[in-house]
Amino acid sequence: MLIQRVITALVLLPGVLALVWFAPTQVLYAVFAGAGLLIAWEWAALMRWTEPARRWSYVAIVGAMLLAVGVVSQVPQSLSLLNVLTGLAVLWWLVVPTIFPGFPGNLQRNPPSALALGMLGVVLIASTVSALAQLHAMHNGPLRLLFVLFLVFAADTGAFLAGRSLGRHKLAPGISPGKTVEGAIGGVVLCALWALTAGVYVFEVVGAQVLVLVGLSIVVALASIVGDLTESMFKRMVGIKDSGTLLPGHGGILDRVDSILAAAPVMLCGLYLTGL
């Protein structure tokens, strides 16, 4: 299993780095939109849609949304529509932690409908692909996007290392028994250090702006944890271990990008609000 995970990572990582660094934003959007279609296929499993026809219909709906977002992004006068999409995603990530303490009882008593989960998936997938492309299109865009991706990696790595050595108190035992409060703190600390080192260079900040960047990075780190827990919650709700089998040793694509679904729109929103 570990060897499979390493091999998969070694194959995918150079491709992602090359895409972010060398590709125009339009090409990057198209590639990420393609990944979004694969995520949509996996998301349909969370809706308990197992029939291929229903899953393909959902992929088509997400594809239409991604196409619409791509068209809108080319019209400067319509960019406010993308802000609405980002805002809806951020609102979800602010609200969903209130569900965690009562899980699984609360969702067993009031299970979300397939329609609600489907609409949520459309918003989250489209907002993430849009946010990643908007980050890439900014000043120092490739570096900013890489900063966010490695910020998510830092949150995950810090949580793993701190949780393994110091973990005592469960973070969300009903959702992900292996995650601990100490691990989450470790992830946040490593993200703050990442902001103080690479972030200062990438965002060209000085003085009080450094503190703003560190604060935003901590918020994004927390969002990435929420994203991870949210997917775990939905998988437990429907009784599946992995969202798919596309990535050997990792499960599905959704299993690898659940944190990014939250981190990307939150980071984009934070950059706009802070002016960084």
mmCIF file of C-alpha atoms in Angstrom:
data_model
loop_
_atom_site.group_PDB
_atom_site.id
_atom_site.type_symbol
_atom_site.label_atom_id
_atom_site.label_comp_id
_atom_site.label_asym_id
_atom_site.label_seq_id
_atom_site.Cartn_x
_atom_site.Cartn_y
_atom_site.Cartn_z
ATOM 1 C CA MET A 1 0.000 0.000 0.000
ATOM 2 C CA LEU A 2 2.741 2.470 0.944
ATOM 3 C CA ILE A 3 4.716 1.645 -2.206
ATOM 4 C CA GLN A 4 1.603 2.224 -4.319
ATOM 5 C CA ARG A 5 1.024 5.589 -2.648
ATOM 6 C CA VAL A 6 4.611 6.664 -3.271
ATOM 7 C CA ILE A 7 4.584 5.555 -6.909
ATOM 8 C CA THR A 8 1.286 7.315 -7.578
ATOM 9 C CA ALA A 9 2.584 10.511 -5.976
ATOM 10 C CA LEU A 10 5.841 10.365 -7.948
ATOM 11 C CA VAL A 11 3.892 10.005 -11.185
ATOM 12 C CA LEU A 12 1.351 12.757 -10.504
ATOM 13 C CA LEU A 13 3.484 15.386 -8.766
ATOM 14 C CA PRO A 14 5.776 16.301 -11.712
ATOM 15 C CA GLY A 15 2.752 16.621 -13.981
ATOM 16 C CA VAL A 16 0.922 18.932 -11.593
ATOM 17 C CA LEU A 17 4.022 21.068 -11.036
ATOM 18 C CA ALA A 18 4.650 21.352 -14.778
ATOM 19 C CA LEU A 19 1.013 22.243 -15.419
ATOM 20 C CA VAL A 20 0.966 24.988 -12.796
ATOM 21 C CA TRP A 21 4.336 26.426 -13.801
ATOM 22 C CA PHE A 22 4.248 26.269 -17.600
ATOM 23 C CA ALA A 23 0.634 26.079 -18.781
ATOM 24 C CA PRO A 24 -1.534 29.133 -19.552
ATOM 25 C CA THR A 25 -4.438 29.600 -17.176
ATOM 26 C CA GLN A 26 -6.952 28.481 -19.822
ATOM 27 C CA VAL A 27 -5.139 25.165 -20.258
ATOM 28 C CA LEU A 28 -4.834 24.727 -16.502
ATOM 29 C CA TYR A 29 -8.567 25.353 -16.134
ATOM 30 C CA ALA A 30 -9.352 22.772 -18.813
ATOM 31 C CA VAL A 31 -7.181 20.118 -17.147
ATOM 32 C CA PHE A 32 -8.596 20.818 -13.694
ATOM 33 C CA ALA A 33 -12.112 20.800 -15.154
ATOM 34 C CA GLY A 34 -11.381 17.332 -16.530
ATOM 35 C CA ALA A 35 -10.354 16.259 -13.041
ATOM 36 C CA GLY A 36 -13.566 17.862 -11.803
ATOM 37 C CA LEU A 37 -15.576 15.507 -14.018
ATOM 38 C CA LEU A 38 -13.830 12.524 -12.443
ATOM 39 C CA ILE A 39 -14.584 13.956 -9.003
ATOM 40 C CA ALA A 40 -18.230 14.338 -10.041
ATOM 41 C CA TRP A 41 -18.351 10.628 -10.884
ATOM 42 C CA GLU A 42 -17.031 9.827 -7.414
ATOM 43 C CA TRP A 43 -19.330 12.374 -5.757
ATOM 44 C CA ALA A 44 -22.305 10.531 -7.219
ATOM 45 C CA ALA A 45 -21.385 7.611 -4.952
ATOM 46 C CA LEU A 46 -21.962 9.884 -1.956
ATOM 47 C CA MET A 47 -25.472 10.426 -3.322
ATOM 48 C CA ARG A 48 -25.933 6.620 -3.433
ATOM 49 C CA TRP A 49 -26.192 6.782 -7.200
ATOM 50 C CA THR A 50 -24.680 3.485 -8.321
ATOM 51 C CA GLU A 51 -26.357 3.143 -11.725
ATOM 52 C CA PRO A 52 -23.994 4.262 -14.518
ATOM 53 C CA ALA A 53 -26.745 6.215 -16.308
ATOM 54 C CA ARG A 54 -27.491 8.341 -13.256
ATOM 55 C CA ARG A 55 -23.813 8.904 -12.530
ATOM 56 C CA TRP A 56 -23.124 9.937 -16.124
ATOM 57 C CA SER A 57 -26.053 12.352 -15.987
ATOM 58 C CA TYR A 58 -24.540 13.961 -12.900
ATOM 59 C CA VAL A 59 -21.145 14.200 -14.601
ATOM 60 C CA ALA A 60 -22.881 15.959 -17.505
ATOM 61 C CA ILE A 61 -24.496 18.479 -15.148
ATOM 62 C CA VAL A 62 -21.172 19.251 -13.471
ATOM 63 C CA GLY A 63 -19.546 19.486 -16.900
ATOM 64 C CA ALA A 64 -22.139 22.024 -18.026
ATOM 65 C CA MET A 65 -21.474 24.075 -14.895
ATOM 66 C CA LEU A 66 -17.713 23.963 -15.447
ATOM 67 C CA LEU A 67 -18.180 25.015 -19.070
ATOM 68 C CA ALA A 68 -20.375 27.921 -17.986
ATOM 69 C CA VAL A 69 -17.807 29.012 -15.388
ATOM 70 C CA GLY A 70 -15.062 28.812 -17.999
ATOM 71 C CA VAL A 71 -17.036 31.017 -20.392
ATOM 72 C CA VAL A 72 -17.930 33.538 -17.687
ATOM 73 C CA SER A 73 -14.289 33.783 -16.602
ATOM 74 C CA GLN A 74 -13.423 35.155 -20.045
ATOM 75 C CA VAL A 75 -15.874 38.061 -19.675
ATOM 76 C CA PRO A 76 -14.504 40.666 -17.215
ATOM 77 C CA GLN A 77 -17.949 42.201 -16.692
ATOM 78 C CA SER A 78 -19.271 38.853 -15.443
ATOM 79 C CA LEU A 79 -16.581 38.033 -12.893
ATOM 80 C CA SER A 80 -18.933 39.030 -10.064
ATOM 81 C CA LEU A 81 -20.860 35.830 -10.830
ATOM 82 C CA LEU A 82 -17.744 33.835 -9.967
ATOM 83 C CA ASN A 83 -17.531 35.730 -6.678
ATOM 84 C CA VAL A 84 -21.046 34.525 -5.864
ATOM 85 C CA LEU A 85 -19.954 30.952 -6.544
ATOM 86 C CA THR A 86 -16.906 31.366 -4.309
ATOM 87 C CA GLY A 87 -19.043 32.954 -1.612
ATOM 88 C CA LEU A 88 -21.487 30.042 -1.608
ATOM 89 C CA ALA A 89 -18.627 27.587 -1.187
ATOM 90 C CA VAL A 90 -17.051 29.587 1.640
ATOM 91 C CA LEU A 91 -20.438 29.819 3.361
ATOM 92 C CA TRP A 92 -20.734 26.027 3.259
ATOM 93 C CA TRP A 93 -17.287 25.563 4.780
ATOM 94 C CA LEU A 94 -18.214 27.965 7.561
ATOM 95 C CA VAL A 95 -21.458 26.137 8.342
ATOM 96 C CA VAL A 96 -20.540 22.457 7.974
ATOM 97 C CA PRO A 97 -18.425 22.227 11.180
ATOM 98 C CA THR A 98 -21.646 22.721 13.157
ATOM 99 C CA ILE A 99 -22.742 19.287 11.889
ATOM 100 C CA PHE A 100 -19.646 17.446 13.136
ATOM 101 C CA PRO A 101 -20.426 17.251 16.896
ATOM 102 C CA GLY A 102 -23.797 15.553 16.393
ATOM 103 C CA PHE A 103 -22.668 13.086 13.734
ATOM 104 C CA PRO A 104 -23.811 10.423 12.989
ATOM 105 C CA GLY A 105 -27.071 10.793 14.878
ATOM 106 C CA ASN A 106 -28.067 14.108 13.331
ATOM 107 C CA LEU A 107 -27.697 12.924 9.724
ATOM 108 C CA GLN A 108 -29.340 9.598 10.543
ATOM 109 C CA ARG A 109 -32.397 11.472 11.817
ATOM 110 C CA ASN A 110 -32.362 14.004 8.981
ATOM 111 C CA PRO A 111 -30.400 12.548 6.061
ATOM 112 C CA PRO A 112 -29.664 14.975 3.238
ATOM 113 C CA SER A 113 -31.472 14.272 -0.005
ATOM 114 C CA ALA A 114 -29.639 13.221 -3.147
ATOM 115 C CA LEU A 115 -30.733 16.506 -4.716
ATOM 116 C CA ALA A 116 -29.168 18.553 -1.912
ATOM 117 C CA LEU A 117 -25.920 16.584 -2.052
ATOM 118 C CA GLY A 118 -25.903 16.867 -5.825
ATOM 119 C CA MET A 119 -26.307 20.649 -5.768
ATOM 120 C CA LEU A 120 -23.606 20.878 -3.111
ATOM 121 C CA GLY A 121 -21.239 18.850 -5.268
ATOM 122 C CA VAL A 122 -21.834 21.097 -8.277
ATOM 123 C CA VAL A 123 -21.036 24.208 -6.234
ATOM 124 C CA LEU A 124 -17.968 22.767 -4.507
ATOM 125 C CA ILE A 125 -16.401 21.270 -7.634
ATOM 126 C CA ALA A 126 -17.031 24.332 -9.802
ATOM 127 C CA SER A 127 -15.917 26.802 -7.129
ATOM 128 C CA THR A 128 -12.695 24.879 -6.545
ATOM 129 C CA VAL A 129 -11.719 24.668 -10.218
ATOM 130 C CA SER A 130 -12.616 28.344 -10.622
ATOM 131 C CA ALA A 131 -10.625 29.370 -7.539
ATOM 132 C CA LEU A 132 -7.541 27.440 -8.635
ATOM 133 C CA ALA A 133 -7.665 29.114 -12.049
ATOM 134 C CA GLN A 134 -8.200 32.574 -10.544
ATOM 135 C CA LEU A 135 -5.236 32.089 -8.221
ATOM 136 C CA HIS A 136 -3.144 31.041 -11.216
ATOM 137 C CA ALA A 137 -4.166 34.161 -13.156
ATOM 138 C CA MET A 138 -3.027 36.567 -10.406
ATOM 139 C CA HIS A 139 0.301 38.376 -10.158
ATOM 140 C CA ASN A 140 2.859 35.670 -9.339
ATOM 141 C CA GLY A 141 -0.028 33.315 -10.053
ATOM 142 C CA PRO A 142 1.856 30.035 -10.475
ATOM 143 C CA LEU A 143 3.762 30.676 -7.251
ATOM 144 C CA ARG A 144 0.574 31.631 -5.415
ATOM 145 C CA LEU A 145 -1.169 28.483 -6.558
ATOM 146 C CA LEU A 146 1.792 26.322 -5.589
ATOM 147 C CA PHE A 147 1.862 28.075 -2.216
ATOM 148 C CA VAL A 148 -1.760 27.057 -1.602
ATOM 149 C CA LEU A 149 -1.232 23.470 -2.727
ATOM 150 C CA PHE A 150 1.823 23.073 -0.514
ATOM 151 C CA LEU A 151 -0.042 24.812 2.319
ATOM 152 C CA VAL A 152 -2.590 21.995 2.203
ATOM 153 C CA PHE A 153 0.261 19.492 2.123
ATOM 154 C CA ALA A 154 1.846 21.210 5.141
ATOM 155 C CA ALA A 155 -1.425 21.026 7.080
ATOM 156 C CA ASP A 156 -1.729 17.317 6.328
ATOM 157 C CA THR A 157 1.932 16.560 7.047
ATOM 158 C CA GLY A 158 2.037 18.587 10.255
ATOM 159 C CA ALA A 159 -1.150 16.920 11.462
ATOM 160 C CA PHE A 160 0.252 13.465 10.724
ATOM 161 C CA LEU A 161 3.578 14.048 12.453
ATOM 162 C CA ALA A 162 2.169 15.841 15.496
ATOM 163 C CA GLY A 163 -0.749 13.455 15.809
ATOM 164 C CA ARG A 164 1.499 10.424 15.636
ATOM 165 C CA SER A 165 3.902 11.665 18.311
ATOM 166 C CA LEU A 166 1.693 13.817 20.534
ATOM 167 C CA GLY A 167 -1.901 12.895 19.724
ATOM 168 C CA ARG A 168 -4.044 12.268 22.797
ATOM 169 C CA HIS A 169 -7.368 14.027 22.300
ATOM 170 C CA LYS A 170 -9.685 12.980 19.473
ATOM 171 C CA LEU A 171 -10.699 15.778 17.117
ATOM 172 C CA ALA A 172 -13.848 14.216 15.641
ATOM 173 C CA PRO A 173 -14.104 10.603 16.860
ATOM 174 C CA GLY A 174 -17.438 9.965 15.186
ATOM 175 C CA ILE A 175 -16.061 10.999 11.798
ATOM 176 C CA SER A 176 -12.333 10.258 11.697
ATOM 177 C CA PRO A 177 -11.080 8.469 14.832
ATOM 178 C CA GLY A 178 -7.438 8.804 13.820
ATOM 179 C CA LYS A 179 -7.421 12.604 13.815
ATOM 180 C CA THR A 180 -6.435 14.415 17.004
ATOM 181 C CA VAL A 181 -6.538 17.952 18.335
ATOM 182 C CA GLU A 182 -2.765 17.872 18.750
ATOM 183 C CA GLY A 183 -2.410 16.813 15.133
ATOM 184 C CA ALA A 184 -4.576 19.688 13.950
ATOM 185 C CA ILE A 185 -2.483 22.122 15.984
ATOM 186 C CA GLY A 186 0.666 20.659 14.443
ATOM 187 C CA GLY A 187 -0.751 21.182 10.972
ATOM 188 C CA VAL A 188 -1.654 24.784 11.736
ATOM 189 C CA VAL A 189 1.806 25.497 13.160
ATOM 190 C CA LEU A 190 3.547 24.073 10.096
ATOM 191 C CA CYS A 191 1.304 26.171 7.845
ATOM 192 C CA ALA A 192 2.208 29.299 9.813
ATOM 193 C CA LEU A 193 5.891 28.488 9.332
ATOM 194 C CA TRP A 194 5.292 27.932 5.622
ATOM 195 C CA ALA A 195 3.674 31.364 5.401
ATOM 196 C CA LEU A 196 6.567 32.995 7.274
ATOM 197 C CA THR A 197 9.111 31.496 4.889
ATOM 198 C CA ALA A 198 7.801 30.842 1.393
ATOM 199 C CA GLY A 199 4.703 33.005 1.769
ATOM 200 C CA VAL A 200 6.620 36.193 2.484
ATOM 201 C CA TYR A 201 8.516 35.728 -0.775
ATOM 202 C CA VAL A 202 5.546 34.646 -2.893
ATOM 203 C CA PHE A 203 3.201 37.429 -1.774
ATOM 204 C CA GLU A 204 5.927 40.081 -1.400
ATOM 205 C CA VAL A 205 4.615 41.220 1.978
ATOM 206 C CA VAL A 206 6.311 43.279 4.679
ATOM 207 C CA GLY A 207 5.430 44.579 8.137
ATOM 208 C CA ALA A 208 1.856 44.049 9.259
ATOM 209 C CA GLN A 209 1.044 42.298 5.988
ATOM 210 C CA VAL A 210 3.158 39.367 7.149
ATOM 211 C CA LEU A 211 0.839 38.861 10.112
ATOM 212 C CA VAL A 212 -2.172 39.095 7.811
ATOM 213 C CA LEU A 213 -0.703 36.412 5.554
ATOM 214 C CA VAL A 214 0.066 34.147 8.506
ATOM 215 C CA GLY A 215 -3.463 34.617 9.820
ATOM 216 C CA LEU A 216 -4.967 33.832 6.428
ATOM 217 C CA SER A 217 -2.759 30.755 6.076
ATOM 218 C CA ILE A 218 -3.965 29.499 9.452
ATOM 219 C CA VAL A 219 -7.582 29.988 8.365
ATOM 220 C CA VAL A 220 -6.893 28.082 5.146
ATOM 221 C CA ALA A 221 -5.201 25.308 7.137
ATOM 222 C CA LEU A 222 -8.295 24.995 9.314
ATOM 223 C CA ALA A 223 -10.470 24.983 6.197
ATOM 224 C CA SER A 224 -8.419 22.134 4.744
ATOM 225 C CA ILE A 225 -9.039 20.108 7.902
ATOM 226 C CA VAL A 226 -12.760 20.828 7.619
ATOM 227 C CA GLY A 227 -12.697 19.700 3.987
ATOM 228 C CA ASP A 228 -11.047 16.429 4.944
ATOM 229 C CA LEU A 229 -13.519 15.795 7.765
ATOM 230 C CA THR A 230 -16.478 16.646 5.558
ATOM 231 C CA GLU A 231 -15.643 14.027 2.955
ATOM 232 C CA SER A 232 -14.978 11.487 5.710
ATOM 233 C CA MET A 233 -18.379 12.309 7.196
ATOM 234 C CA PHE A 234 -20.178 11.784 3.900
ATOM 235 C CA LYS A 235 -18.332 8.510 3.250
ATOM 236 C CA ARG A 236 -19.285 7.206 6.695
ATOM 237 C CA MET A 237 -22.852 8.283 6.052
ATOM 238 C CA VAL A 238 -23.091 6.045 2.974
ATOM 239 C CA GLY A 239 -20.789 3.312 4.307
ATOM 240 C CA ILE A 240 -17.844 3.492 1.904
ATOM 241 C CA LYS A 241 -14.117 3.586 2.680
ATOM 242 C CA ASP A 242 -12.817 5.342 -0.440
ATOM 243 C CA SER A 243 -14.528 7.582 -2.959
ATOM 244 C CA GLY A 244 -13.036 5.562 -5.823
ATOM 245 C CA THR A 245 -10.157 3.395 -6.991
ATOM 246 C CA LEU A 246 -8.559 5.568 -9.666
ATOM 247 C CA LEU A 247 -5.386 6.362 -7.688
ATOM 248 C CA PRO A 248 -3.607 3.186 -6.504
ATOM 249 C CA GLY A 249 -2.861 3.370 -2.803
ATOM 250 C CA HIS A 250 -4.821 6.596 -2.405
ATOM 251 C CA GLY A 251 -8.391 5.660 -3.318
ATOM 252 C CA GLY A 252 -10.250 8.138 -5.490
ATOM 253 C CA ILE A 253 -9.377 11.621 -6.659
ATOM 254 C CA LEU A 254 -11.862 13.050 -4.170
ATOM 255 C CA ASP A 255 -9.935 11.353 -1.363
ATOM 256 C CA ARG A 256 -6.828 13.321 -2.399
ATOM 257 C CA VAL A 257 -8.411 16.714 -3.042
ATOM 258 C CA ASP A 258 -11.045 16.923 -0.295
ATOM 259 C CA SER A 259 -8.905 19.442 1.590
ATOM 260 C CA ILE A 260 -8.328 21.501 -1.565
ATOM 261 C CA LEU A 261 -12.089 21.754 -2.115
ATOM 262 C CA ALA A 262 -12.185 23.907 1.005
ATOM 263 C CA ALA A 263 -8.742 25.513 0.917
ATOM 264 C CA ALA A 264 -8.856 26.958 -2.608
ATOM 265 C CA PRO A 265 -12.060 29.046 -2.374
ATOM 266 C CA VAL A 266 -11.250 30.128 1.194
ATOM 267 C CA MET A 267 -7.780 31.267 0.117
ATOM 268 C CA LEU A 268 -9.158 33.142 -2.880
ATOM 269 C CA CYS A 269 -11.798 34.859 -0.748
ATOM 270 C CA GLY A 270 -9.191 35.736 1.870
ATOM 271 C CA LEU A 271 -6.847 37.270 -0.695
ATOM 272 C CA TYR A 272 -9.628 39.464 -2.044
ATOM 273 C CA LEU A 273 -10.734 40.549 1.428
ATOM 274 C CA THR A 274 -7.212 41.324 2.663
ATOM 275 C CA GLY A 275 -5.866 42.778 -0.562
ATOM 276 C CA LEU A 276 -2.777 40.561 -0.508
#
